[in-house]
């Protein structure tokens, strides 16, 4: 009996250590983002595309001052076509119904549902394949009633199943939505339910303040936001305050 209790105690200790390791991984990513946001404006204000390798970050999206990918001629062509398509946007008020914007119910929102990222110029919005975690699959779930964007990241293998990053949106115009990071949930493979998921609340106001420091004088009070350039039943395109493009299709 004593030997069994000691074995259970060792197993619990191992699980705690693994959870601590995953938590440390997220904290390291958060520190990377804070350092990136706090860089000197003199070093980050150039309009030229910054060379970058594939990022392993998880707090991607649309909410922070992002580095641009070197997308090459093919990527530049995609952006050029996207800009032309944006002129033909069939939706007069893309934010209609999102958190009841325009007095419309959330059921009228064309943003609601599950979306798959197909193209982006943001360097920190993709995951490279690794031997430890395999291929990563990503998607985004938009709840128009609650006004949330949930970035979903699932890994093919390993103890770490994936992440869920929740960003709250606040429509400010017919095309613009202000963004506020709310939380990161880490999902693990575990026989013990207690260790299968834990959530870290994010300092939304601090993140917005740090992001605003890299903006030009006239935009410092705006905070992170996305601007919808094209929305129909199956395709969505937007740019961020960092001037990065995101093109997504409905799942």
XYZ file of C-alpha atoms in Angstrom:
251
model
C 0.000 0.000 0.000
C 2.790 2.420 0.911
C 4.621 1.666 -2.313
C 1.456 2.431 -4.303
C 0.933 5.736 -2.504
C 4.541 6.683 -3.174
C 4.079 5.845 -6.880
C 0.953 8.035 -7.052
C 2.808 10.872 -5.316
C 5.668 10.628 -7.834
C 3.195 10.693 -10.731
C 1.450 13.768 -9.336
C 4.811 15.503 -8.956
C 5.709 14.708 -12.574
C 2.392 16.100 -13.812
C 2.857 19.291 -11.806
C 6.325 19.725 -13.311
C 4.926 19.293 -16.847
C 2.180 21.855 -16.197
C 4.787 24.275 -14.853
C 6.870 23.749 -17.995
C 3.897 24.553 -20.262
C 3.022 27.596 -18.162
C 6.636 28.760 -18.428
C 6.440 28.352 -22.224
C 3.463 30.735 -22.402
C 5.075 33.253 -20.051
C 8.209 33.243 -22.228
C 6.058 33.990 -25.276
C 4.357 36.831 -23.401
C 7.745 38.298 -22.504
C 8.795 38.077 -26.149
C 5.710 40.047 -27.171
C 6.213 42.677 -24.460
C 9.857 43.121 -25.502
C 8.796 43.478 -29.131
C 6.184 46.094 -28.268
C 8.610 48.030 -26.064
C 11.304 48.395 -28.723
C 12.428 51.854 -29.584
C 10.241 53.595 -32.107
C 13.382 54.605 -33.983
C 14.115 50.941 -34.620
C 10.579 49.886 -35.514
C 9.009 52.786 -37.410
C 10.356 51.912 -40.863
C 7.790 50.974 -43.470
C 10.071 48.410 -45.092
C 9.242 44.748 -44.620
C 11.294 43.152 -41.865
C 12.969 39.844 -42.583
C 11.646 37.108 -40.349
C 11.714 33.382 -39.900
C 8.565 31.456 -39.118
C 7.327 32.305 -35.669
C 6.351 29.924 -32.906
C 4.288 32.561 -31.098
C 0.722 31.981 -30.049
C -0.611 35.442 -29.274
C -0.851 36.243 -32.880
C -3.249 37.918 -34.387
C -4.668 40.946 -34.866
C -4.104 42.568 -31.621
C -0.481 43.529 -31.273
C 2.140 45.478 -33.163
C 3.262 42.749 -35.535
C 6.370 42.199 -37.598
C 5.825 41.714 -41.313
C 6.894 38.692 -43.276
C 9.088 38.978 -46.318
C 6.316 37.697 -48.558
C 8.109 37.906 -51.896
C 6.653 38.709 -55.300
C 3.896 36.083 -55.047
C 2.735 37.460 -51.710
C 2.865 41.012 -53.003
C 0.622 39.924 -55.866
C -1.873 38.468 -53.374
C -1.951 41.785 -51.493
C -2.422 43.688 -54.748
C -5.385 41.481 -55.708
C -6.823 41.794 -52.185
C -6.690 45.582 -52.433
C -8.568 45.451 -55.724
C -11.142 43.032 -54.330
C -11.676 45.299 -51.316
C -13.039 47.941 -53.687
C -15.827 45.481 -54.540
C -16.810 44.715 -50.940
C -20.493 43.677 -51.123
C -21.175 44.344 -47.429
C -21.896 47.993 -46.683
C -21.534 47.607 -42.894
C -19.219 44.664 -42.146
C -19.573 45.080 -38.372
C -23.396 45.024 -38.503
C -24.787 42.777 -35.762
C -21.433 42.218 -34.059
C -22.310 42.914 -30.413
C -25.586 44.375 -31.773
C -23.740 47.052 -33.733
C -26.099 49.161 -35.840
C -29.054 47.935 -33.778
C -29.019 44.566 -35.566
C -29.123 41.192 -33.770
C -25.971 39.004 -33.747
C -27.744 36.560 -36.056
C -27.375 39.192 -38.798
C -23.587 39.311 -38.411
C -21.579 37.956 -41.327
C -18.565 37.604 -39.031
C -20.042 34.885 -36.817
C -18.782 31.330 -37.259
C -15.568 29.362 -37.815
C -12.829 30.715 -40.051
C -9.546 29.415 -41.477
C -6.550 31.666 -42.095
C -5.406 31.325 -45.710
C -2.934 34.189 -46.095
C -1.267 36.793 -43.900
C 1.638 39.208 -44.005
C 2.106 38.960 -40.212
C 5.219 37.078 -39.135
C 3.777 35.850 -35.841
C 0.546 34.351 -37.135
C 1.819 30.942 -38.197
C 3.404 27.858 -36.662
C 6.208 25.885 -38.189
C 6.067 22.099 -38.044
C 8.241 20.606 -35.305
C 9.370 17.104 -34.458
C 7.986 17.433 -30.937
C 4.501 18.769 -31.743
C 4.073 17.854 -35.409
C 1.789 19.893 -37.639
C -0.219 22.696 -36.054
C -3.773 23.393 -37.225
C -5.253 26.829 -36.637
C -8.664 28.410 -36.937
C -10.697 31.229 -35.460
C -14.156 31.138 -33.910
C -16.150 34.374 -33.801
C -19.063 34.755 -31.384
C -20.946 37.816 -32.612
C -23.217 37.904 -29.561
C -20.398 37.909 -27.000
C -18.125 39.877 -29.288
C -15.181 37.490 -29.021
C -12.534 36.107 -31.359
C -11.122 32.774 -30.191
C -7.892 31.761 -31.911
C -7.686 27.961 -31.891
C -4.322 26.181 -32.162
C -4.116 22.382 -32.030
C -0.937 20.314 -32.218
C -0.689 16.968 -33.968
C 1.254 15.162 -31.240
C 2.928 15.589 -27.880
C 1.597 16.285 -24.403
C 0.618 19.826 -25.319
C -2.701 19.560 -27.203
C -2.993 23.233 -28.056
C -4.011 26.749 -27.040
C -7.104 28.912 -27.040
C -6.528 32.670 -27.166
C -9.607 34.785 -26.477
C -9.725 38.354 -27.778
C -12.686 40.631 -27.118
C -13.792 42.970 -29.870
C -15.592 46.299 -29.613
C -17.014 47.694 -32.879
C -16.165 51.376 -33.257
C -17.387 52.007 -36.799
C -18.882 50.270 -39.814
C -15.490 48.684 -40.551
C -13.348 48.886 -37.400
C -13.233 46.680 -34.288
C -11.078 47.501 -31.271
C -9.298 44.466 -29.790
C -8.626 43.460 -26.175
C -6.701 40.335 -25.172
C -8.586 38.486 -22.439
C -7.050 35.056 -21.796
C -4.922 32.129 -22.954
C -6.020 28.567 -22.182
C -3.507 25.728 -22.395
C -4.786 22.236 -23.199
C -2.772 19.165 -22.204
C -3.126 15.438 -22.587
C -3.542 14.093 -19.063
C -5.281 11.245 -17.282
C -6.128 13.707 -14.531
C -8.804 16.226 -15.432
C -7.322 18.784 -13.059
C -4.171 19.026 -15.156
C -5.870 18.943 -18.567
C -6.520 22.667 -18.882
C -5.525 25.881 -17.199
C -6.200 29.496 -18.134
C -4.041 32.599 -17.822
C -5.801 35.958 -17.678
C -4.046 38.594 -19.751
C -3.366 42.226 -18.750
C -5.491 43.725 -21.509
C -4.967 47.358 -20.561
C -1.190 46.921 -20.319
C -1.039 45.204 -23.710
C -3.068 47.989 -25.334
C -0.870 50.637 -23.713
C 2.317 48.947 -24.906
C 0.894 48.566 -28.416
C -0.098 52.233 -28.536
C 3.482 53.337 -27.796
C 4.565 52.219 -31.276
C 1.853 54.197 -33.031
C 2.177 57.613 -34.615
C 1.052 60.555 -32.534
C -2.455 60.807 -33.962
C -3.293 57.115 -33.363
C -1.902 56.508 -29.885
C -5.316 56.595 -28.258
C -6.804 54.110 -30.707
C -5.206 50.931 -29.345
C -5.024 47.699 -31.383
C -7.808 47.220 -33.913
C -8.724 45.486 -37.148
C -10.314 47.103 -40.186
C -12.562 44.925 -42.315
C -11.831 45.413 -46.008
C -14.036 42.704 -47.515
C -16.756 40.433 -46.104
C -19.159 38.088 -47.852
C -20.728 34.784 -46.869
C -17.494 32.798 -47.287
C -14.556 35.195 -47.445
C -13.232 37.745 -44.973
C -10.297 40.134 -45.380
C -9.008 42.663 -42.890
C -5.935 44.729 -42.080
C -4.639 45.452 -38.601
C -3.332 48.633 -37.045
C 0.101 47.205 -37.928
C -0.926 47.278 -41.609
C -0.854 43.485 -41.863
C -3.276 41.641 -44.114
C -5.349 38.625 -43.018
C -7.416 36.643 -45.531
C -9.732 33.953 -44.163
C -12.368 31.571 -45.499
C -15.331 30.126 -43.676
C -15.093 26.528 -42.503
